[in-house]
Amino acid sequence: MKFQKDKLVVEVYGNRELMGKAAGKDIADSIKNLLKKQEEVNIIFAAAPSQTDVFKYLKETDDVDWRRVNAMHMDEYHTLDNNHSAKFANFLERELFSNINLKNIYYLKERDETKEEIIAKYQKLLKNNKIDIVICGAGENGHIAFNDPHVANFQDKELIKEITLDEACRIQQVNDGCFSSLDEVPKQAITLTIPALMSANQIFCIVPGKLKHQAINKLLKGEITEEVPVSIIRTHNQAKLYLDQDSYIG
């Protein structure tokens, strides 16, 4: 099934594997088309189990010149130890980056940087490098990256900031299997802001699973509002939403 909501193109697939293949193919095609016109492609990757079907396709495709792709990621638990399995940098390394030969990987936190150093470094990186593609998901509370409803700002003056996670977001991290209990989930994180993500030329939003149905229902049927932060992608000129039957029907 394919339809459009405002500017947002929506595709619904019978299961998450089909969804992941479709999104992965579209992303790979986009990278190849961009590399015909420019030397490098800059991509921001989400780190979440919802993205694993897409990552599976991308790491198995053999016709993308990853050596001309620069990778960034959109949020991080900066207070966790660098070796912690739930750190988003480690997730991306395990699920994708170690399987492809990227030109550069720009992790939010490297070594023992302070939050001020992380923010200053990534602010400069984002200002100096046009983002071509964002690969993202949506939270159970409608967040995009870690822009939960209580901190989401469609007109944010910052490109990156430290935020306090709401409880619904922290519970999702347990539901996703990233932590065994709510007490283990950090309360603070660093995230790219909504304007930073919306600055990309293309957005590919991949959202499978029954637990995401309520957020998707609000995204597709409600208003464009900071109470459902991901709803902002309905205003983007080149955004596409990929769903499976579980996230679409519930």
Short mmCIF file of C-alpha atoms in Angstrom, two decimals:
data_model
loop_
_atom_site.label_atom_id
_atom_site.label_comp_id
_atom_site.label_asym_id
_atom_site.label_seq_id
_atom_site.Cartn_x
_atom_site.Cartn_y
_atom_site.Cartn_z
CA MET A 1 0.00 0.00 0.00
CA LYS A 2 1.24 3.49 -0.84
CA PHE A 3 -0.30 6.88 -0.10
CA GLN A 4 0.61 10.43 0.81
CA LYS A 5 -0.07 12.55 3.90
CA ASP A 6 0.72 16.21 3.23
CA LYS A 7 4.21 15.98 1.67
CA LEU A 8 5.04 12.65 3.32
CA VAL A 9 5.05 9.51 1.16
CA VAL A 10 3.92 6.44 3.14
CA GLU A 11 4.49 2.80 2.19
CA VAL A 12 3.03 -0.13 4.14
CA TYR A 13 4.41 -3.66 3.84
CA GLY A 14 3.15 -7.07 4.96
CA ASN A 15 5.99 -7.62 7.42
CA ARG A 16 9.09 -5.89 8.70
CA GLU A 17 11.46 -7.89 6.50
CA LEU A 18 9.73 -6.67 3.35
CA MET A 19 9.63 -3.18 4.82
CA GLY A 20 13.36 -3.27 5.56
CA LYS A 21 14.25 -4.48 2.08
CA ALA A 22 12.15 -1.75 0.45
CA ALA A 23 13.64 1.00 2.59
CA GLY A 24 17.15 -0.39 2.21
CA LYS A 25 16.85 -0.49 -1.57
CA ASP A 26 15.54 3.07 -1.70
CA ILE A 27 18.37 4.29 0.53
CA ALA A 28 21.00 2.44 -1.51
CA ASP A 29 19.57 3.86 -4.74
CA SER A 30 19.60 7.35 -3.25
CA ILE A 31 23.26 7.02 -2.24
CA LYS A 32 24.24 5.78 -5.71
CA ASN A 33 22.34 8.60 -7.42
CA LEU A 34 23.96 11.21 -5.18
CA LEU A 35 27.44 9.82 -5.83
CA LYS A 36 26.89 10.37 -9.55
CA LYS A 37 26.62 14.10 -8.81
CA GLN A 38 28.95 14.65 -5.84
CA GLU A 39 32.13 13.28 -4.35
CA GLU A 40 30.77 12.26 -0.95
CA VAL A 41 27.47 11.58 0.81
CA ASN A 42 26.78 12.51 4.43
CA ILE A 43 24.30 10.28 6.28
CA ILE A 44 22.88 10.47 9.80
CA PHE A 45 21.95 7.03 11.15
CA ALA A 46 19.52 6.17 13.92
CA ALA A 47 20.62 3.47 16.36
CA ALA A 48 17.64 1.30 17.29
CA PRO A 49 16.37 -2.26 16.83
CA SER A 50 13.70 -0.84 14.51
CA GLN A 51 16.45 -0.21 11.96
CA THR A 52 18.02 -3.68 11.86
CA ASP A 53 16.06 -4.90 8.81
CA VAL A 54 17.27 -1.86 6.86
CA PHE A 55 20.83 -2.34 8.08
CA LYS A 56 20.70 -6.00 7.02
CA TYR A 57 19.93 -4.94 3.45
CA LEU A 58 22.54 -2.18 3.41
CA LYS A 59 25.40 -4.32 4.67
CA GLU A 60 24.58 -7.07 2.16
CA THR A 61 24.30 -4.82 -0.89
CA ASP A 62 27.44 -4.89 -3.01
CA ASP A 63 26.99 -1.91 -5.32
CA VAL A 64 27.25 1.06 -2.95
CA ASP A 65 30.65 2.76 -2.76
CA TRP A 66 30.71 3.18 1.01
CA ARG A 67 34.27 4.55 0.75
CA ARG A 68 32.67 7.84 -0.30
CA VAL A 69 30.11 7.92 2.52
CA ASN A 70 30.51 9.77 5.82
CA ALA A 71 28.44 8.46 8.72
CA MET A 72 27.09 10.39 11.71
CA HIS A 73 24.59 9.43 14.35
CA MET A 74 21.78 11.35 15.91
CA ASP A 75 21.78 10.72 19.65
CA GLU A 76 23.80 9.12 22.40
CA TYR A 77 23.85 8.21 26.09
CA HIS A 78 26.93 10.30 26.76
CA THR A 79 27.04 9.33 30.45
CA LEU A 80 27.48 5.61 29.74
CA ASP A 81 30.88 3.97 29.68
CA ASN A 82 32.29 3.83 26.16
CA ASN A 83 32.20 0.02 26.21
CA HIS A 84 28.57 -0.28 27.36
CA SER A 85 26.59 -2.48 24.97
CA ALA A 86 23.63 -0.06 24.94
CA LYS A 87 25.68 2.87 23.69
CA PHE A 88 24.39 3.84 20.28
CA ALA A 89 27.89 4.05 18.84
CA ASN A 90 28.45 0.41 19.79
CA PHE A 91 25.07 -0.62 18.37
CA LEU A 92 25.83 1.01 15.03
CA GLU A 93 29.28 -0.54 14.97
CA ARG A 94 27.87 -4.03 15.62
CA GLU A 95 24.85 -3.81 13.32
CA LEU A 96 26.27 -1.92 10.36
CA PHE A 97 29.50 0.06 10.45
CA SER A 98 31.81 -2.93 11.00
CA ASN A 99 30.35 -4.53 7.87
CA ILE A 100 30.87 -1.67 5.43
CA ASN A 101 33.94 0.34 4.51
CA LEU A 102 32.92 3.92 5.30
CA LYS A 103 35.11 6.92 4.53
CA ASN A 104 34.56 8.50 7.96
CA ILE A 105 32.52 7.71 11.05
CA TYR A 106 31.81 10.69 13.27
CA TYR A 107 30.66 9.39 16.64
CA LEU A 108 28.94 11.77 19.00
CA LYS A 109 31.17 10.76 21.88
CA GLU A 110 34.73 9.60 21.44
CA ARG A 111 37.10 8.83 24.28
CA ASP A 112 36.32 10.83 27.43
CA GLU A 113 34.88 14.02 25.98
CA THR A 114 32.73 16.23 28.15
CA LYS A 115 29.21 17.09 27.02
CA GLU A 116 30.43 20.61 26.20
CA GLU A 117 33.18 19.20 23.99
CA ILE A 118 30.74 16.81 22.29
CA ILE A 119 28.25 19.56 21.54
CA ALA A 120 30.90 21.99 20.26
CA LYS A 121 32.47 19.32 18.04
CA TYR A 122 29.20 18.16 16.48
CA GLN A 123 27.83 21.68 16.12
CA LYS A 124 30.87 22.52 13.99
CA LEU A 125 30.57 19.26 12.04
CA LEU A 126 26.91 19.88 11.18
CA LYS A 127 27.50 23.50 10.20
CA ASN A 128 30.37 22.57 7.88
CA ASN A 129 28.81 19.49 6.24
CA LYS A 130 25.50 19.44 4.41
CA ILE A 131 23.42 16.43 5.44
CA ASP A 132 22.23 14.43 2.44
CA ILE A 133 20.26 11.64 4.12
CA VAL A 134 18.70 10.97 7.51
CA ILE A 135 17.74 7.37 8.35
CA CYS A 136 15.49 7.49 11.39
CA GLY A 137 12.68 5.85 13.30
CA ALA A 138 9.98 7.15 15.62
CA GLY A 139 9.53 6.57 19.32
CA GLU A 140 6.55 5.09 21.11
CA ASN A 141 5.96 8.62 22.38
CA GLY A 142 6.35 10.09 18.88
CA HIS A 143 9.89 11.31 19.37
CA ILE A 144 12.40 11.71 16.56
CA ALA A 145 15.97 11.13 17.71
CA PHE A 146 15.73 11.96 21.44
CA ASN A 147 13.45 14.95 20.88
CA ASP A 148 10.73 13.79 23.25
CA PRO A 149 7.49 15.80 23.34
CA HIS A 150 8.49 17.86 26.38
CA VAL A 151 11.74 19.06 24.75
CA ALA A 152 10.81 19.03 21.05
CA ASN A 153 11.13 22.40 19.37
CA PHE A 154 10.41 22.79 15.67
CA GLN A 155 12.17 26.18 15.75
CA ASP A 156 15.15 25.14 17.90
CA LYS A 157 18.09 27.52 17.57
CA GLU A 158 20.53 24.74 18.43
CA LEU A 159 21.65 21.88 16.20
CA ILE A 160 22.54 19.61 19.11
CA LYS A 161 21.79 19.70 22.83
CA GLU A 162 21.62 17.72 26.05
CA ILE A 163 18.11 16.72 27.09
CA THR A 164 16.34 14.87 29.89
CA LEU A 165 14.47 11.81 28.62
CA ASP A 166 10.83 11.37 29.54
CA GLU A 167 9.69 8.17 31.21
CA ALA A 168 7.89 6.83 28.13
CA CYS A 169 11.11 7.09 26.16
CA ARG A 170 13.11 5.37 28.89
CA ILE A 171 10.52 2.57 29.11
CA GLN A 172 10.86 2.06 25.35
CA GLN A 173 14.58 1.41 25.82
CA VAL A 174 13.63 -1.48 28.13
CA ASN A 175 10.95 -2.68 25.68
CA ASP A 176 13.57 -2.68 22.93
CA GLY A 177 15.80 -4.93 25.03
CA CYS A 178 18.59 -2.37 25.35
CA PHE A 179 18.37 -2.37 29.15
CA SER A 180 16.99 -4.95 31.57
CA SER A 181 15.28 -2.43 33.87
CA LEU A 182 14.15 1.20 33.91
CA ASP A 183 16.68 2.03 36.62
CA GLU A 184 19.50 1.19 34.21
CA VAL A 185 18.34 3.63 31.53
CA PRO A 186 20.16 6.99 31.70
CA LYS A 187 18.03 10.04 32.32
CA GLN A 188 20.14 12.36 30.17
CA ALA A 189 21.29 12.08 26.58
CA ILE A 190 22.62 14.24 23.78
CA THR A 191 20.53 14.58 20.64
CA LEU A 192 20.53 16.33 17.31
CA THR A 193 17.62 18.74 17.26
CA ILE A 194 14.65 18.67 14.92
CA PRO A 195 15.94 21.50 12.68
CA ALA A 196 19.25 19.64 12.32
CA LEU A 197 17.44 16.50 11.12
CA MET A 198 15.04 18.43 8.91
CA SER A 199 17.98 20.10 7.14
CA ALA A 200 18.72 16.84 5.31
CA ASN A 201 17.90 16.58 1.62
CA GLN A 202 16.11 13.27 2.18
CA ILE A 203 14.56 11.55 5.18
CA PHE A 204 13.87 7.82 5.32
CA CYS A 205 11.78 6.98 8.41
CA ILE A 206 11.41 3.27 9.22
CA VAL A 207 8.90 2.31 11.93
CA PRO A 208 7.87 -1.33 12.45
CA GLY A 209 6.05 -3.02 15.34
CA LYS A 210 2.81 -2.93 17.30
CA LEU A 211 4.30 -0.77 20.04
CA LYS A 212 4.68 2.06 17.50
CA HIS A 213 1.07 1.95 16.26
CA GLN A 214 -0.23 4.68 18.55
CA ALA A 215 2.54 7.08 17.52
CA ILE A 216 2.00 6.28 13.83
CA ASN A 217 -1.74 6.82 14.21
CA LYS A 218 -1.07 10.28 15.63
CA LEU A 219 1.53 10.99 12.96
CA LEU A 220 -0.85 10.16 10.12
CA LYS A 221 -4.19 11.32 11.53
CA GLY A 222 -3.40 14.11 13.95
CA GLU A 223 -2.01 17.61 13.71
CA ILE A 224 1.60 18.53 13.03
CA THR A 225 2.60 19.29 16.59
CA GLU A 226 5.52 19.17 18.98
CA GLU A 227 3.38 16.82 21.08
CA VAL A 228 4.09 14.28 18.31
CA PRO A 229 7.57 15.44 17.29
CA VAL A 230 7.97 13.07 14.33
CA SER A 231 4.88 14.63 12.72
CA ILE A 232 7.18 17.38 11.44
CA ILE A 233 8.37 15.07 8.64
CA ARG A 234 4.99 15.64 6.96
CA THR A 235 6.36 19.07 5.99
CA HIS A 236 9.60 17.81 4.42
CA ASN A 237 9.87 17.90 0.64
CA GLN A 238 11.58 14.50 0.36
CA ALA A 239 10.51 12.34 3.29
CA LYS A 240 9.31 8.76 3.13
CA LEU A 241 7.76 6.64 5.88
CA TYR A 242 8.03 2.83 5.83
CA LEU A 243 5.64 0.77 7.97
CA ASP A 244 4.80 -2.88 8.49
CA GLN A 245 1.29 -4.19 9.15
CA ASP A 246 1.85 -4.10 12.91
CA SER A 247 2.77 -0.43 13.11
CA TYR A 248 0.08 0.60 10.58
CA ILE A 249 -2.88 -1.47 11.75
CA GLY A 250 -1.82 -2.13 15.34
#
